Amino acid sequence: MRQIVLAVVALSLPVLIWAGLPFLPPLGKPLEVHHGGTHYPPSPVPFDRQTIGPPPAGLPLVANVQIVDLDQDGQPEILACDAGRCCLTEYRRHANGEWNETILLADLNAPAHVTPVDIDQDGDMDLILSILGNLYPDDSVVGRVELYEKTPAGYLRHVILDDVRRVADVQPGDFDGDGDLDLAVAVFGYSRGQILWLENLGNLKFRDHELLNAPGTIHVPVADYDGDGDLDIAAIVTQDEEELWGFENLGNGTFQSRRLWFTINLDLGGAGLVQADLDHDGDADLILPAGDNLEDLDAYPQPYHGCYWFENTGGWKFEPHRISDLGGTYAAATGDINADGHLDVVLVSMTNHWSRPENASVVWLENDGKQNFRTWQVASDPIHLVTVAVGDLNSDGRADLVAGGLNMRKPFERMTRVSAWFQLAAPSASPVASRVPVPSSAP
Amino acid sequence: MRNHVSQQQQFGKLVTLSLLAVIIVELTVGGVLWGRRLLRRPPVLPILQAGDPLFARQLPVLARDAEQRGTTEDWLNLSVALLAQGFYDEAELAFRRVIELDPLNQEGRFGLAFCLDRVGRIEESKPEYHRAIALNSRPNVTDRLSQYAWMALGRNELREEHAAEAEEIFRRTDRFQTQAVQLIKLLIRSGRAAEAMPRLDAALKQFPMSLEFHFLRYRALLELDRPEEAAKVADLFDRLRPTISLNFNTDYVRHYRKRTGFDEAIEEYNQLISDRNMDRMAAVLEELLKEIGTLPVPMASTVQVSLAEVELQRQRSERILELVHTLHLTEVEGADVLQLEGAALQMQGHHAQAVALWERAMQMGPNPQLAEKLAEEADRIKDTRKRDHWRAQAALLQTRELFWNNRIEEALPPVRQALQLDGENPQAWYYLGQVQRVRGDFPAAREAYEKCLQLAPWYGRADAALRLLPAT
């Protein structure tokens, strides 16, 4: 009998063991998952976030925000290029603190940038729109520069440059010294692009001149970079190139082009170029936010993302310093955030690693006056921010921030169209940390 | 008798002992099996945001298969699904399990390398890419993943600004066009444009219409201080199409993405397009719209616009207007939305409203087909001035498309038609100049540019093009 039982057990055990295997739960310790992205200590300067205008009903695609006193009444307005709604919106602050939205210009095909300027010098602010023509990669001639002339009856549309690839930026300056305002134009394109300057011939007619044939120019900040009294043009060329260019004004509408810097890192992700005298030495420096990796289907912050300060050392030499490692940095703006007399830098991120809720989307870099920067986190919500501006939005004497969201990628959460961060109290002194180490770069 | 009993008892004991031994062995083996099974690690899954309900349904099934059956294939399916949706951190761990189960699995090894690469762990990715290359089953032929791995290794040296190491890799693998492009670019940027020129000549002999190699030739000529030749090359590459995929990342990921979530559904829809079965296409898109519901995802507007285009073919104006209304509610505007709305209104006999919308669409995104429609509408109301204006526009826009696609001979009749209809359009004269110049009819080109500049002295490009013409 015992043997029969044992035989049954011996026969059935393998079956039971085998049959039971699929039902056994996994009790092993899961492998630790890596999480990238960057976050920082909270800002000692307190901010209060406010959504500007109505909450979005879809996926906001704001390409550019600016703080500007458009009607010159002493109160700043916010302008936003809304590529989703194909319009330029204006936000005005009312006495109750609410910001009302007005669509200033409609039927704009993927506006990348707005440049408020009195182009006809008649005392009011006209608007120049950089029209991509398509927000998504496109190498065809879909770009335009549209000038909206301010008239008593409203804005009057003039197409001043057509038949070019996607246009990302326009900046004014009297380049030929004839007393009127000419324009520098960044034709971003995709595989091909250009940098142009448009000579103002009067009567809102502009003659185009090519400065450089290269794809991916995002911004063309204008300043007297060599201190010789006339206006020059700088440009960041991206895509696979990642080059910083300067166009020295030689007078009479002639320029000498100079490649000021480049990196062989084709994945740096240059995302813009801001001109500011960061070290307060009287010349114009350049600030490069880097972290655009929209060419990947799913972007991820990279170790070389962040912000690079190009210190103008004279004679068209610019020394690069890496001053932030914020993942997915997409835009920079400058302002004296803590009112200590030194110019600080504000950065926003489009593609930090958003799976970690603590990762930063807005930071400011505190400048100790010797250009040592410490990064302070302002926000991790909203995310997908691609544009930022600094200014005193509520006329309380403190620097506030405004940012816009371009929600093209996962996760579709923590979205904003336009958000502002109002500084709450007088800034306090804060400790200083050293710079982030600088990677080598080919001069 | 006693002996017999004793023998029986001994045999019984032996059987008992044998059975016990078998049971002990079975329990030992079973214990090991159960222990190993219990100690296995579960798949690490991302927290899914409400973005893709189709993928959200697929992922638990893939994870359950990997957890319960746990074959290499199960883990690979899970790995590539995670990778396809951009969950590189979680995909890395799943790929590691694939390699544990099958150390010779090249797809798993490459996937691991790619995940490490894309999250910026470049140094860790390098040995994995090399292992993936070593797993090429046909050493004399470079397979797709080995080719990608070489590209990644070269690109990563560039990302780390290791010029010499990058150059070494590109030299070793310059039989691939992408690698040749990067090698030539490195040579030009490091002051060796002269060394790059023979390589460029060889590449352009093989790929005469390559935008990428022509662009590099342009850069090389500038470096060599030969601006006039450079300008001629620039004039040519302006009209060429990209032919080389310089970044393999998208190709690699898209291969898997087509198998998951919304992308799989869209892929299935795309298969229907060639059949032109509009009812079936509409049904598939309606189903997809139901899946998306009110989720704020880009796929929503993509599907709505596609569905509206299908409904346009099915002449269902009401449904188009419903879809356009939804697009407006979700703040999606654009020339295509205006064009669809106009088409629906035209179907319903609201011609004036349709024309107003189409004129706005033309202002935003001009295209020859829409200009033709506007010409037809003007003709319908016998407005010949407007009809000719839109016909001229249609012809000019057609010229523009043909010219930029380097279809020069085809561009000549429409540009002539545009000028017949509107001889005062400087842009049309400019394009006539462009077409004639590329055709080699330089006197005709000169005349056209000069006419353009006479009408519009601000047309800088016409002036620049005049300078490209040979002196007469």
CSV table of C-alpha atoms in Angstrom, one decimal, chain A residues 116-423:
chain,number,residue,atom,x,y,z
A,116,PRO,CA,7.6,94.5,-32.1
A,117,VAL,CA,9.4,97.4,-33.7
A,118,ASP,CA,8.5,100.8,-35.1
A,119,ILE,CA,9.7,99.8,-38.6
A,120,ASP,CA,8.2,102.8,-40.4
A,121,GLN,CA,9.3,105.2,-37.6
A,122,ASP,CA,5.8,106.7,-37.3
A,123,GLY,CA,5.8,106.5,-33.5
A,124,ASP,CA,3.8,103.3,-33.0
A,125,MET,CA,4.8,99.7,-32.7
A,126,ASP,CA,4.5,97.5,-35.8
A,127,LEU,CA,4.8,93.8,-35.6
A,128,ILE,CA,7.1,91.5,-37.6
A,129,LEU,CA,6.1,87.9,-37.7
A,130,SER,CA,8.6,85.1,-38.5
A,131,ILE,CA,6.4,82.5,-40.2
A,132,LEU,CA,7.6,78.9,-40.3
A,133,GLY,CA,4.7,77.8,-42.5
A,134,ASN,CA,4.9,74.4,-40.9
A,135,LEU,CA,5.8,73.6,-37.3
A,136,TYR,CA,7.0,70.2,-38.3
A,137,PRO,CA,10.1,69.3,-40.3
A,138,ASP,CA,9.7,70.6,-43.8
A,139,ASP,CA,12.3,71.6,-46.3
A,140,SER,CA,10.1,73.3,-48.8
A,141,VAL,CA,9.7,77.1,-49.4
A,142,VAL,CA,6.8,77.6,-46.9
A,143,GLY,CA,8.4,80.4,-44.8
A,144,ARG,CA,7.6,84.1,-44.9
A,145,VAL,CA,8.3,87.4,-43.1
A,146,GLU,CA,5.0,89.2,-42.5
A,147,LEU,CA,5.0,92.8,-41.4
A,148,TYR,CA,1.9,94.1,-39.7
A,149,GLU,CA,1.9,97.8,-39.9
A,150,LYS,CA,0.1,99.6,-37.1
A,151,THR,CA,-2.6,101.9,-38.5
A,152,PRO,CA,-5.5,103.7,-36.9
A,153,ALA,CA,-7.8,101.1,-38.5
A,154,GLY,CA,-5.8,98.1,-37.1
A,155,TYR,CA,-2.8,96.1,-38.4
A,156,LEU,CA,-2.2,96.1,-42.1
A,157,ARG,CA,-0.5,93.0,-43.5
A,158,HIS,CA,2.5,93.2,-45.8
A,159,VAL,CA,4.5,90.1,-46.9
A,160,ILE,CA,8.1,91.5,-47.0
A,161,LEU,CA,9.8,88.2,-47.7
A,162,ASP,CA,8.3,85.2,-49.4
A,163,ASP,CA,9.4,82.1,-51.2
A,164,VAL,CA,11.9,81.1,-48.6
A,165,ARG,CA,12.1,78.1,-46.3
A,166,ARG,CA,10.8,78.2,-42.7
A,167,VAL,CA,11.6,81.5,-41.0
A,168,ALA,CA,12.4,81.3,-37.3
A,169,ASP,CA,13.6,84.8,-36.3
A,170,VAL,CA,13.7,88.5,-37.5
A,171,GLN,CA,15.7,91.2,-35.7
A,172,PRO,CA,15.9,94.9,-36.6
A,173,GLY,CA,18.9,97.2,-36.9
A,174,ASP,CA,20.2,99.9,-39.1
A,175,PHE,CA,22.9,97.9,-40.8
A,176,ASP,CA,23.7,100.3,-43.6
A,177,GLY,CA,23.7,103.4,-41.6
A,178,ASP,CA,21.1,105.2,-43.6
A,179,GLY,CA,18.8,106.0,-40.7
A,180,ASP,CA,16.1,103.4,-41.3
A,181,LEU,CA,15.7,100.0,-39.8
A,182,ASP,CA,16.8,97.0,-41.7
A,183,LEU,CA,16.2,93.4,-40.7
A,184,ALA,CA,18.3,90.3,-40.0
A,185,VAL,CA,16.4,87.1,-40.8
A,186,ALA,CA,17.0,83.5,-39.7
A,187,VAL,CA,15.6,81.1,-42.4
A,188,PHE,CA,15.7,77.9,-40.4
A,189,GLY,CA,14.5,75.6,-43.1
A,190,TYR,CA,15.3,72.0,-42.4
A,191,SER,CA,18.0,70.4,-44.5
A,192,ARG,CA,18.7,73.8,-46.0
A,193,GLY,CA,18.4,77.3,-44.8
A,194,GLN,CA,19.9,80.8,-44.9
A,195,ILE,CA,20.7,83.9,-42.9
A,196,LEU,CA,19.6,87.0,-44.7
A,197,TRP,CA,19.6,90.7,-44.1
A,198,LEU,CA,16.8,92.8,-45.6
A,199,GLU,CA,17.7,96.2,-46.7
A,200,ASN,CA,15.0,98.8,-46.0
A,201,LEU,CA,14.3,100.6,-49.3
A,202,GLY,CA,11.4,102.6,-47.8
A,203,ASN,CA,7.7,102.3,-48.3
A,204,LEU,CA,7.9,98.9,-46.5
A,205,LYS,CA,9.9,97.4,-49.3
A,206,PHE,CA,13.0,95.3,-48.4
A,207,ARG,CA,15.7,93.9,-50.6
A,208,ASP,CA,17.1,90.5,-49.5
A,209,HIS,CA,20.8,89.8,-49.3
A,210,GLU,CA,22.2,86.4,-48.3
A,211,LEU,CA,24.8,86.3,-45.5
A,212,LEU,CA,25.1,82.5,-45.1
A,213,ASN,CA,23.7,79.4,-46.7
A,214,ALA,CA,23.3,76.8,-43.9
A,215,PRO,CA,20.4,74.9,-42.3
A,216,GLY,CA,18.9,75.4,-38.9
A,217,THR,CA,19.5,79.0,-37.9
A,218,ILE,CA,17.2,79.8,-34.9
A,219,HIS,CA,18.0,83.3,-33.7
A,220,VAL,CA,19.9,86.3,-35.1
A,221,PRO,CA,20.6,88.6,-32.2
A,222,VAL,CA,21.8,92.1,-33.2
A,223,ALA,CA,24.4,94.1,-31.3
A,224,ASP,CA,27.7,96.0,-31.7
A,225,TYR,CA,29.8,92.9,-30.9
A,226,ASP,CA,33.1,94.4,-31.9
A,227,GLY,CA,32.4,97.8,-30.2
A,228,ASP,CA,33.1,99.8,-33.4
A,229,GLY,CA,29.9,101.7,-33.3
A,230,ASP,CA,27.8,99.9,-35.8
A,231,LEU,CA,25.5,96.9,-35.5
A,232,ASP,CA,26.6,93.4,-36.2
A,233,ILE,CA,24.6,90.2,-36.4
A,234,ALA,CA,25.2,86.9,-34.5
A,235,ALA,CA,23.6,83.6,-35.3
A,236,ILE,CA,23.3,80.1,-34.0
A,237,VAL,CA,23.3,77.5,-36.8
A,238,THR,CA,22.0,74.1,-35.6
A,239,GLN,CA,20.8,70.9,-37.1
A,240,ASP,CA,23.9,68.8,-37.8
A,241,GLU,CA,26.1,71.8,-37.8
A,242,GLU,CA,26.1,73.5,-34.3
A,243,GLU,CA,28.0,76.6,-35.2
A,244,LEU,CA,28.1,80.1,-33.8
A,245,TRP,CA,28.5,82.8,-36.5
A,246,GLY,CA,29.2,86.5,-36.4
A,247,PHE,CA,28.6,88.9,-39.3
A,248,GLU,CA,30.8,91.9,-38.8
A,249,ASN,CA,29.3,95.1,-40.3
A,250,LEU,CA,31.9,96.7,-42.5
A,251,GLY,CA,29.6,99.5,-43.5
A,252,ASN,CA,27.6,100.3,-46.6
A,253,GLY,CA,25.7,97.1,-46.3
A,254,THR,CA,28.7,94.8,-46.4
A,255,PHE,CA,29.5,92.1,-43.9
A,256,GLN,CA,32.3,89.8,-43.1
A,257,SER,CA,31.2,86.4,-41.9
A,258,ARG,CA,33.1,84.7,-39.1
A,259,ARG,CA,32.6,81.3,-37.6
A,260,LEU,CA,33.1,82.1,-34.0
A,261,TRP,CA,32.7,78.6,-32.6
A,262,PHE,CA,31.6,75.1,-33.4
A,263,THR,CA,31.3,71.7,-31.9
A,264,ILE,CA,31.5,68.4,-33.7
A,265,ASN,CA,28.8,67.2,-31.2
A,266,LEU,CA,26.0,67.0,-33.8
A,267,ASP,CA,23.6,66.2,-31.0
A,268,LEU,CA,24.2,69.3,-28.8
A,269,GLY,CA,20.8,70.7,-29.7
A,270,GLY,CA,21.4,74.4,-29.9
A,271,ALA,CA,18.0,75.9,-29.3
A,272,GLY,CA,18.4,79.6,-29.5
A,273,LEU,CA,20.8,82.6,-28.9
A,274,VAL,CA,20.4,85.5,-26.6
A,275,GLN,CA,22.6,88.6,-26.5
A,276,ALA,CA,23.4,90.1,-23.1
A,277,ASP,CA,26.3,91.6,-21.3
A,278,LEU,CA,26.4,89.0,-18.6
A,279,ASP,CA,29.7,90.0,-17.1
A,280,HIS,CA,28.9,93.7,-17.1
A,281,ASP,CA,32.1,94.6,-18.9
A,282,GLY,CA,30.5,96.8,-21.5
A,283,ASP,CA,30.5,94.4,-24.5
A,284,ALA,CA,27.8,92.0,-25.8
A,285,ASP,CA,28.1,88.4,-24.8
A,286,LEU,CA,26.0,85.5,-26.1
A,287,ILE,CA,24.0,82.9,-24.3
A,288,LEU,CA,23.2,79.6,-25.9
A,289,PRO,CA,20.5,77.3,-24.5
A,290,ALA,CA,21.1,73.7,-25.7
A,291,GLY,CA,18.8,70.8,-25.4
A,292,ASP,CA,16.7,70.5,-28.6
A,293,ASN,CA,16.5,66.8,-29.6
A,294,LEU,CA,13.2,66.9,-31.4
A,295,GLU,CA,14.8,64.9,-34.2
A,296,ASP,CA,14.3,61.8,-32.0
A,297,LEU,CA,10.9,60.3,-31.7
A,298,ASP,CA,11.2,60.4,-27.9
A,299,ALA,CA,13.5,62.9,-26.5
A,300,TYR,CA,15.6,62.4,-23.4
A,301,PRO,CA,17.9,64.8,-21.6
A,302,GLN,CA,21.6,64.4,-22.5
A,303,PRO,CA,24.8,65.0,-20.5
A,304,TYR,CA,25.8,68.0,-22.7
A,305,HIS,CA,22.5,69.8,-22.5
A,306,GLY,CA,22.2,73.0,-20.6
A,307,CYS,CA,23.4,76.6,-21.1
A,308,TYR,CA,26.6,78.0,-22.6
A,309,TRP,CA,27.8,81.5,-22.0
A,310,PHE,CA,30.0,82.9,-24.8
A,311,GLU,CA,32.1,85.6,-23.1
A,312,ASN,CA,33.0,88.3,-25.5
A,313,THR,CA,36.8,88.8,-25.0
A,314,GLY,CA,37.2,91.3,-27.8
A,315,GLY,CA,38.4,91.1,-31.4
A,316,TRP,CA,35.6,88.7,-32.3
A,317,LYS,CA,36.8,86.1,-29.8
A,318,PHE,CA,34.1,84.5,-27.7
A,319,GLU,CA,35.2,82.1,-24.9
A,320,PRO,CA,32.6,79.4,-24.1
A,321,HIS,CA,31.7,78.6,-20.5
A,322,ARG,CA,29.1,76.0,-19.6
A,323,ILE,CA,26.9,77.5,-16.9
A,324,SER,CA,24.1,75.0,-16.5
A,325,ASP,CA,23.3,71.3,-17.1
A,326,LEU,CA,19.5,71.6,-17.2
A,327,GLY,CA,18.3,68.7,-19.4
A,328,GLY,CA,16.4,69.6,-22.5
A,329,THR,CA,17.1,73.3,-22.2
A,330,TYR,CA,15.2,75.1,-24.9
A,331,ALA,CA,15.2,78.8,-24.1
A,332,ALA,CA,17.1,81.4,-22.0
A,333,ALA,CA,16.4,84.9,-20.9
A,334,THR,CA,18.3,87.3,-18.7
A,335,GLY,CA,17.3,89.6,-15.8
A,336,ASP,CA,18.4,90.6,-12.3
A,337,ILE,CA,16.2,88.1,-10.5
A,338,ASN,CA,17.5,88.8,-7.0
A,339,ALA,CA,18.1,92.5,-7.5
A,340,ASP,CA,21.8,92.2,-6.5
A,341,GLY,CA,23.0,94.2,-9.5
A,342,HIS,CA,24.2,91.1,-11.4
A,343,LEU,CA,22.5,89.8,-14.5
A,344,ASP,CA,21.1,86.3,-13.9
A,345,VAL,CA,19.9,83.8,-16.4
A,346,VAL,CA,16.5,82.0,-16.6
A,347,LEU,CA,16.2,78.7,-18.4
A,348,VAL,CA,13.2,76.5,-19.4
A,349,SER,CA,13.3,72.9,-20.5
A,350,MET,CA,11.3,71.2,-23.1
A,351,THR,CA,12.5,67.6,-22.7
A,352,ASN,CA,13.8,67.0,-19.2
A,353,HIS,CA,12.9,63.5,-18.1
A,354,TRP,CA,9.3,64.1,-17.2
A,355,SER,CA,8.6,60.7,-15.7
A,356,ARG,CA,10.2,62.0,-12.6
A,357,PRO,CA,7.9,64.7,-11.2
A,358,GLU,CA,10.7,66.5,-9.4
A,359,ASN,CA,12.7,67.3,-12.6
A,360,ALA,CA,13.0,71.0,-13.4
A,361,SER,CA,11.1,72.8,-16.1
A,362,VAL,CA,12.1,76.4,-15.0
A,363,VAL,CA,15.3,77.4,-13.3
A,364,TRP,CA,17.3,80.5,-12.7
A,365,LEU,CA,21.0,80.8,-12.6
A,366,GLU,CA,22.2,83.1,-9.9
A,367,ASN,CA,25.2,85.2,-11.0
A,368,ASP,CA,27.5,86.1,-8.0
A,369,GLY,CA,29.0,88.9,-10.0
A,370,LYS,CA,32.1,86.9,-11.0
A,371,GLN,CA,30.0,84.8,-13.3
A,372,ASN,CA,29.9,81.8,-11.0
A,373,PHE,CA,26.4,80.5,-11.3
A,374,ARG,CA,24.2,78.5,-9.0
A,375,THR,CA,21.1,76.9,-10.3
A,376,TRP,CA,17.8,77.3,-8.4
A,377,GLN,CA,14.6,75.5,-9.3
A,378,VAL,CA,11.5,77.5,-9.9
A,379,ALA,CA,9.1,74.9,-11.2
A,380,SER,CA,8.6,71.3,-12.4
A,381,ASP,CA,5.0,72.1,-13.5
A,382,PRO,CA,4.1,73.0,-16.3
A,383,ILE,CA,6.4,71.1,-18.6
A,384,HIS,CA,7.4,71.2,-22.3
A,385,LEU,CA,8.4,74.9,-22.1
A,386,VAL,CA,10.2,76.3,-25.1
A,387,THR,CA,10.2,80.1,-24.6
A,388,VAL,CA,10.8,82.4,-21.7
A,389,ALA,CA,10.9,86.1,-21.0
A,390,VAL,CA,11.9,88.1,-17.9
A,391,GLY,CA,10.3,91.4,-16.9
A,392,ASP,CA,8.3,93.2,-14.2
A,393,LEU,CA,4.8,92.1,-15.1
A,394,ASN,CA,3.0,93.6,-12.2
A,395,SER,CA,5.0,96.8,-11.8
A,396,ASP,CA,6.2,95.9,-8.3
A,397,GLY,CA,9.8,96.5,-9.1
A,398,ARG,CA,10.6,92.8,-9.1
A,399,ALA,CA,11.6,90.6,-12.0
A,400,ASP,CA,8.9,88.1,-13.0
A,401,LEU,CA,9.0,85.3,-15.5
A,402,VAL,CA,6.7,84.2,-18.3
A,403,ALA,CA,7.0,81.0,-20.3
A,404,GLY,CA,5.2,79.2,-23.1
A,405,GLY,CA,4.5,75.5,-23.7
A,406,LEU,CA,4.9,73.5,-26.9
A,407,ASN,CA,3.1,70.3,-26.2
A,408,MET,CA,4.2,68.0,-29.0
A,409,ARG,CA,5.6,65.0,-27.0
A,410,LYS,CA,4.6,62.7,-24.3
A,411,PRO,CA,3.6,63.0,-21.5
A,412,PHE,CA,0.5,65.1,-22.3
A,413,GLU,CA,0.1,66.4,-18.8
A,414,ARG,CA,1.2,69.4,-16.8
A,415,MET,CA,0.4,71.5,-19.9
A,416,THR,CA,0.3,75.2,-20.2
A,417,ARG,CA,-0.2,77.7,-23.0
A,418,VAL,CA,1.3,80.7,-21.1
A,419,SER,CA,2.3,80.7,-17.5
A,420,ALA,CA,3.9,83.4,-15.4
A,421,TRP,CA,5.8,83.3,-12.1
A,422,PHE,CA,5.4,86.5,-10.1
A,423,GLN,CA,8.1,87.2,-7.6
